[in-house]
XYZ file of N, CA, C and O in Angstrom:
472
model
N -6.553 -15.344 -2.854
C -7.776 -16.554 -3.052
C -7.149 -17.234 -1.317
O -6.392 -17.213 -1.285
N -8.579 -17.283 -0.518
C -7.533 -17.737 0.863
C -7.007 -19.044 0.447
O -7.842 -19.987 -0.144
N -6.468 -19.763 1.584
C -5.325 -20.370 1.880
C -5.808 -21.654 2.894
O -6.050 -21.432 4.080
N -6.309 -23.082 2.414
C -6.738 -23.662 3.426
C -6.045 -23.624 4.653
O -4.457 -23.588 4.419
N -6.521 -24.125 5.388
C -5.852 -24.366 6.861
C -5.908 -24.660 7.505
O -7.468 -24.517 8.504
N -6.074 -26.097 7.982
C -7.086 -26.876 8.989
C -7.963 -27.703 8.838
O -8.732 -27.458 9.847
N -8.442 -27.501 7.236
C -9.446 -28.086 7.374
C -10.477 -26.425 6.962
O -12.314 -26.424 7.446
N -10.214 -25.185 7.244
C -10.897 -24.686 7.652
C -10.557 -23.233 6.428
O -9.083 -23.584 6.120
N -10.707 -22.373 6.439
C -10.294 -20.625 5.133
C -9.318 -20.007 6.013
O -10.448 -19.327 7.348
N -7.889 -19.619 5.505
C -7.016 -18.757 6.626
C -6.708 -17.632 5.605
O -6.031 -17.781 4.798
N -7.284 -16.051 5.728
C -7.142 -15.169 5.024
C -6.002 -14.688 5.609
O -5.940 -14.351 6.951
N -4.572 -14.300 4.634
C -4.044 -12.923 4.946
C -4.523 -11.789 5.314
O -4.759 -11.417 4.412
N -4.662 -11.495 6.763
C -4.831 -10.567 6.745
C -3.925 -8.680 6.721
O -2.617 -9.153 7.788
N -4.012 -7.679 6.086
C -2.622 -6.690 6.348
C -3.784 -5.809 6.899
O -4.709 -5.022 5.897
N -3.072 -4.692 7.542
C -4.237 -3.515 7.733
C -3.088 -2.214 7.357
O -2.044 -2.514 8.051
N -3.680 -1.483 6.139
C -2.596 -1.030 5.379
C -2.841 0.502 5.645
O -4.111 0.954 5.627
N -1.293 1.633 5.621
C -2.586 3.103 6.161
C -0.858 3.634 4.850
O 0.188 2.770 5.074
N -0.679 4.809 4.471
C -0.163 5.192 3.597
C 0.112 7.157 3.895
O -1.252 7.222 4.733
N 1.169 7.922 3.948
C 1.485 9.195 4.519
C 1.701 9.476 2.967
O 2.533 9.493 2.863
N 1.245 11.202 3.054
C 1.341 12.002 1.810
C 2.534 13.156 2.068
O 1.647 13.846 2.947
N 2.323 13.172 0.884
C 2.303 15.192 1.190
C 1.798 15.956 0.680
O 1.989 17.104 0.705
N 0.964 15.407 -0.343
C -0.573 16.425 -0.960
C -1.399 15.487 -0.967
O -1.359 13.679 -0.693
N -2.422 15.565 -1.125
C -3.945 15.290 -1.247
C -4.070 14.269 -2.858
O -5.096 13.672 -2.744
N -3.294 14.913 -3.733
C -3.006 15.270 -5.169
C -2.431 14.408 -5.566
O -1.028 15.069 -5.320
N -1.869 12.332 -6.008
C -0.628 12.145 -6.386
C -0.627 12.297 -8.040
O 0.272 12.567 -7.800
N -0.819 13.172 -7.931
C 0.182 14.076 -9.273
C 0.846 15.256 -8.665
O 2.157 15.067 -9.338
N 0.941 15.587 -7.640
C 1.544 16.245 -7.075
C 2.399 15.834 -6.163
O 3.422 16.450 -5.405
N 1.703 15.509 -4.910
C 2.450 14.891 -3.941
C 3.179 12.797 -4.197
O 3.531 12.456 -5.191
N 3.629 13.462 -3.251
C 4.143 12.198 -3.368
C 4.115 11.236 -1.675
O 3.875 11.161 -1.073
N 4.181 9.478 -1.767
C 3.891 9.254 -0.616
C 4.861 9.296 0.472
O 6.721 9.413 -0.124
N 5.413 9.104 1.218
C 6.606 9.780 3.124
C 6.344 8.605 3.028
O 7.782 7.514 3.389
N 5.518 7.514 3.330
C 6.013 6.408 4.138
C 4.069 5.076 4.413
O 3.589 6.301 3.866
N 5.050 4.383 3.879
C 3.587 3.011 4.213
C 3.507 1.805 5.548
O 4.842 2.212 6.001
N 2.811 1.490 6.110
C 2.993 0.576 6.588
C 1.966 -0.074 6.791
O 0.752 -0.547 6.692
N 2.054 -1.797 6.899
C 0.609 -2.574 6.829
C 1.368 -3.683 8.327
O 2.837 -3.819 8.535
N 0.389 -3.544 9.358
C 0.366 -3.776 9.678
C -0.238 -6.137 9.690
O -0.558 -5.667 8.750
N 0.632 -6.808 9.887
C 0.187 -7.836 9.765
C -1.173 -8.729 11.284
O -0.545 -8.267 12.176
N -2.444 -9.375 10.127
C -3.616 -9.983 11.086
C -3.061 -10.679 11.926
O -3.810 -10.226 12.975
N -2.697 -11.190 12.354
C -2.146 -13.063 12.380
C -1.031 -12.659 13.416
O -0.347 -13.963 13.868
N 0.119 -11.865 12.846
C 1.400 -11.916 13.970
C 1.637 -9.883 14.699
O 0.490 -8.617 14.616
N 2.962 -10.102 14.884
C 2.548 -8.602 15.259
C 3.589 -7.953 14.593
O 4.176 -7.177 15.043
N 3.814 -8.575 13.677
C 4.444 -8.626 12.816
C 4.302 -6.797 11.793
O 2.809 -6.909 11.719
N 5.184 -5.563 12.037
C 5.037 -4.943 10.415
C 5.523 -4.370 9.932
O 7.353 -4.427 9.673
N 5.305 -4.175 8.670
C 5.676 -4.232 7.735
C 5.861 -2.579 7.486
O 4.931 -2.396 7.264
N 7.362 -1.350 6.966
C 6.909 -0.660 6.598
C 8.178 0.244 5.762
O 9.392 -0.832 5.439
N 7.618 1.381 5.801
C 9.586 2.337 4.256
C 8.522 3.434 4.493
O 7.558 3.892 4.213
N 10.273 4.112 3.852
C 9.859 5.192 4.417
C 10.758 6.204 3.422
O 11.865 5.533 3.359
N 10.768 7.475 2.896
C 11.744 7.792 1.574
C 12.365 8.815 2.725
O 12.596 8.397 3.536
N 13.525 8.252 1.853
C 14.753 8.832 2.689
C 15.675 10.331 1.463
O 15.455 10.484 0.640
N 16.674 10.572 2.428
C 16.947 11.983 2.199
C 17.605 11.357 0.936
O 17.347 11.873 -0.404
N 18.504 10.291 0.766
C 18.865 9.525 -0.674
C 17.904 9.695 -1.110
O 18.134 9.655 -2.667
N 16.930 8.669 -0.849
C 15.663 8.942 -2.493
C 15.456 10.390 -2.951
O 15.123 10.463 -3.880
N 15.527 11.328 -2.227
C 15.796 12.836 -2.150
C 16.648 13.140 -3.731
O 15.548 14.137 -4.653
N 18.028 12.998 -3.187
C 18.821 13.822 -3.187
C 18.717 12.992 -4.756
O 19.122 13.525 -6.497
N 18.934 11.809 -5.601
C 18.925 10.532 -6.699
C 18.073 10.695 -7.514
O 18.700 10.775 -8.515
N 17.046 11.280 -6.343
C 15.621 11.059 -8.213
C 15.521 12.023 -8.879
O 15.800 13.259 -9.373
N 14.637 12.010 -10.188
C 14.429 13.167 -11.065
C 13.072 13.293 -10.116
O 12.663 12.991 -9.720
N 12.615 14.320 -10.884
C 11.588 14.707 -10.567
C 9.822 13.973 -10.817
O 10.129 13.383 -11.829
N 8.911 13.547 -9.811
C 8.810 13.464 -10.159
C 8.654 11.416 -9.245
O 7.324 10.594 -9.585
N 9.878 10.745 -10.013
C 10.338 9.729 -8.924
C 10.841 9.203 -8.269
O 11.355 8.540 -7.641
N 10.105 10.366 -6.568
C 11.140 10.438 -5.951
C 10.287 9.018 -4.812
O 11.348 8.389 -4.203
N 9.625 9.182 -4.533
C 9.243 7.768 -3.985
C 8.813 6.344 -5.209
O 8.431 5.816 -4.342
N 9.984 6.627 -6.264
C 9.932 5.042 -7.113
C 9.568 3.818 -5.556
O 8.645 2.861 -5.870
N 11.372 3.627 -4.972
C 12.074 3.116 -4.768
C 10.250 2.866 -3.595
O 10.007 1.356 -3.046
N 10.135 3.169 -2.538
C 8.980 3.026 -1.107
C 7.569 2.099 -2.107
O 7.260 1.085 -1.624
N 7.152 2.905 -3.479
C 5.753 2.290 -4.505
C 6.632 1.107 -4.792
O 5.531 0.045 -4.067
N 7.750 0.778 -4.759
C 8.069 -0.526 -5.535
C 7.616 -1.438 -3.973
O 6.914 -2.741 -4.180
N 8.236 -1.225 -2.949
C 8.361 -2.272 -1.461
C 7.311 -2.432 -0.731
O 6.914 -3.364 -1.121
N 6.489 -1.291 -1.308
C 4.842 -1.352 -0.877
C 3.945 -2.471 -1.935
O 3.119 -3.400 -1.313
N 3.927 -2.154 -2.945
C 3.025 -3.091 -3.906
C 3.979 -4.679 -3.855
O 3.354 -5.427 -3.751
N 5.238 -5.022 -3.189
C 5.697 -5.992 -3.271
C 5.141 -6.118 -1.819
O 4.273 -8.043 -1.617
N 5.126 -6.123 -0.943
C 4.270 -6.277 0.455
C 3.608 -6.389 0.402
O 2.919 -7.642 0.653
N 2.458 -6.049 0.097
C 0.415 -6.304 -0.392
C 0.598 -7.463 -1.051
O -0.507 -7.836 -0.575
N 1.253 -7.657 -1.718
C 1.268 -8.734 -2.650
C 1.936 -10.010 -1.771
O 0.784 -10.531 -2.241
N 2.028 -9.968 -1.153
C 1.988 -11.574 0.497
C 0.652 -11.872 0.933
O 0.595 -12.078 1.882
N -0.653 -10.442 0.632
C -1.613 -10.685 2.311
C -3.228 -10.844 0.978
O -2.894 -11.172 -0.081
N -3.735 -11.425 1.635
C -5.498 -12.394 0.955
C -5.806 -10.165 0.986
O -6.794 -10.474 -0.123
N -6.069 -10.451 2.087
C -7.004 -9.144 1.968
C -5.726 -7.961 3.312
O -5.608 -8.171 3.952
N -6.233 -6.360 2.120
C -6.326 -5.903 3.154
C -6.760 -5.103 3.816
O -7.710 -4.694 3.039
N -7.176 -4.091 4.539
C -7.817 -3.805 5.819
C -7.380 -2.110 6.036
O -6.278 -2.210 5.841
N -8.107 -1.044 5.337
C -7.287 0.562 5.893
C -8.266 1.272 6.093
O -10.411 0.672 6.171
N -8.932 2.747 6.682
C -10.066 3.113 6.354
C -9.284 4.494 6.027
O -8.401 4.937 6.136
N -10.708 4.608 4.906
C -10.692 5.266 3.825
C -9.800 5.050 2.940
O -9.673 6.053 1.855
N -9.456 3.526 2.942
C -8.605 3.471 1.178
C -9.339 3.614 0.850
O -8.167 3.713 -0.756
N -10.726 2.555 0.147
C -10.618 2.772 -1.279
C -11.059 4.778 -1.911
O -11.174 5.058 -3.171
N -10.642 5.639 -0.483
C -10.695 6.911 -1.803
C -9.517 7.577 -1.463
O -9.985 8.978 -2.992
N -8.622 6.870 -1.077
C -7.208 7.416 -1.105
C -6.446 6.667 -0.776
O -5.652 7.160 -2.556
N -6.109 6.132 -0.221
C -4.657 5.276 -0.394
C -4.677 4.394 -1.469
O -4.010 5.021 -1.518
N -5.279 4.413 -1.885
C -5.567 2.353 -2.726
C -5.122 3.709 -4.099
O -4.562 3.723 -4.841
N -6.209 4.767 -4.744
C -6.254 5.311 -5.515
C -4.656 6.408 -5.325
O -4.015 6.507 -6.637
N -4.683 6.833 -4.134
C -2.857 7.503 -4.433
C -1.998 6.269 -4.895
O -0.864 6.789 -5.849
N -1.309 5.739 -3.773
C -1.185 4.727 -4.277
C -0.874 3.650 -6.193
O -0.089 3.847 -6.453
N -1.584 3.929 -6.828
C -2.833 3.676 -7.876
C -1.605 4.576 -9.039
O -1.142 4.332 -10.205
N -2.452 6.298 -8.083
C -1.350 6.609 -9.522
C -0.233 6.692 -9.389
O 0.444 7.480 -10.104
N 0.820 6.868 -8.249
C 1.432 6.666 -8.636
C 2.845 5.721 -8.959
O 3.075 5.914 -9.535
N 2.062 4.556 -8.467
C 2.642 3.749 -9.491
C 2.477 3.836 -11.041
O 3.650 3.254 -11.878
N 0.866 4.251 -11.756
C 1.247 4.403 -13.314
C 1.712 5.165 -13.800
O 2.625 5.170 -14.694
N 1.634 6.048 -12.968
C 2.885 6.996 -13.266
C 4.632 6.860 -13.684
O 5.157 7.780 -14.041
N 4.312 5.650 -13.247
C 6.299 5.571 -13.289
C 6.811 4.419 -13.737
O 7.525 3.480 -13.452
N 4.497 3.213 -14.175
C 5.318 2.696 -14.908
C 5.431 1.155 -14.572
O 5.857 0.157 -14.766
N 4.453 1.201 -13.017
C 4.743 0.224 -12.042
C 3.523 -0.398 -12.526
O 3.207 -0.019 -12.678
N 3.955 -1.970 -12.331
C 2.864 -2.564 -12.790
C 1.651 -2.473 -11.060
O 1.780 -2.736 -10.086
N 0.396 -2.368 -11.500
C -0.232 -2.561 -9.896
C -1.638 -3.343 -10.562
O -2.004 -3.230 -11.229
N -1.790 -3.887 -9.236
C -2.971 -5.310 -9.653
C -3.989 -4.268 -9.027
O -4.513 -4.184 -8.112
N -4.773 -5.118 -9.481
C -6.748 -5.006 -9.540
C -7.476 -5.610 -8.483
O -7.000 -6.643 -7.828
N -7.566 -4.611 -7.358
C -7.671 -4.819 -6.024
C -9.454 -5.677 -6.711
O -10.065 -5.219 -7.001
N -9.772 -7.010 -5.653
C -10.632 -8.351 -6.422
C -9.861 -9.134 -6.782
O -10.965 -9.903 -6.980
N -8.669 -9.172 -7.476
C -8.749 -10.534 -8.083
C -7.739 -11.428 -7.481
O -8.495 -12.445 -7.087
N -6.751 -10.836 -7.070
C -6.107 -11.692 -6.496
C -5.893 -11.355 -4.898
O -5.258 -11.876 -4.368
N -5.907 -9.803 -4.467
C -6.773 -9.533 -3.320
C -7.317 -7.602 -3.525
O -7.731 -7.301 -4.231
N -7.962 -8.403 -2.008
C -9.246 -7.918 -1.741
C -9.141 -7.132 -0.255
O -8.402 -6.689 -0.561
N -10.231 -6.194 -0.771
C -9.958 -4.373 -0.188
C -11.295 -4.280 0.681
O -11.790 -3.958 -0.026
N -10.963 -4.355 2.168
C -11.941 -4.200 2.650
C -11.913 -2.293 3.952
O -10.306 -1.930 4.032
N -12.512 -1.022 3.841
C -12.461 -0.497 4.542
C -13.418 -0.311 4.967
O -14.118 -0.117 4.963
N -12.701 -0.054 6.106
C -13.876 0.199 7.143
C -14.715 1.716 7.567
O -15.313 1.189 8.568
N -14.693 1.876 6.708
C -14.952 3.751 6.802
C -16.211 3.118 6.095
O -17.708 4.224 6.262
N -16.556 2.074 5.418
C -17.820 2.054 4.861
C -18.571 1.300 6.012
O -20.147 1.426 5.470
N -18.371 1.305 7.280
C -19.142 0.277 8.183
C -19.438 0.774 8.874
O -19.873 1.106 9.542
């Protein structure tokens, strides 16, 4: 929910994107994610490392960065993507659920705007 700021509603806006190894989340994993804060020049990001690949069991290679991505998204009121309702969000949700991580429903505390629809 937008937070009041100086007599008007101020919404914390983040522009979100992921890069993956495959278009299907059951077979691929997330290589990197990035969120650009709409109010500043701050860019939040994380990427998979060689250490992640070496220590993970099959299917959990990207668990650390999925967790960091979910924590970061929770800081925003609205996430803006391009084709994210059809790819980024479902891919992230599939990866999170497959690892037993909690995934928040869009529209409850965090809104999702996909500019592809415009």
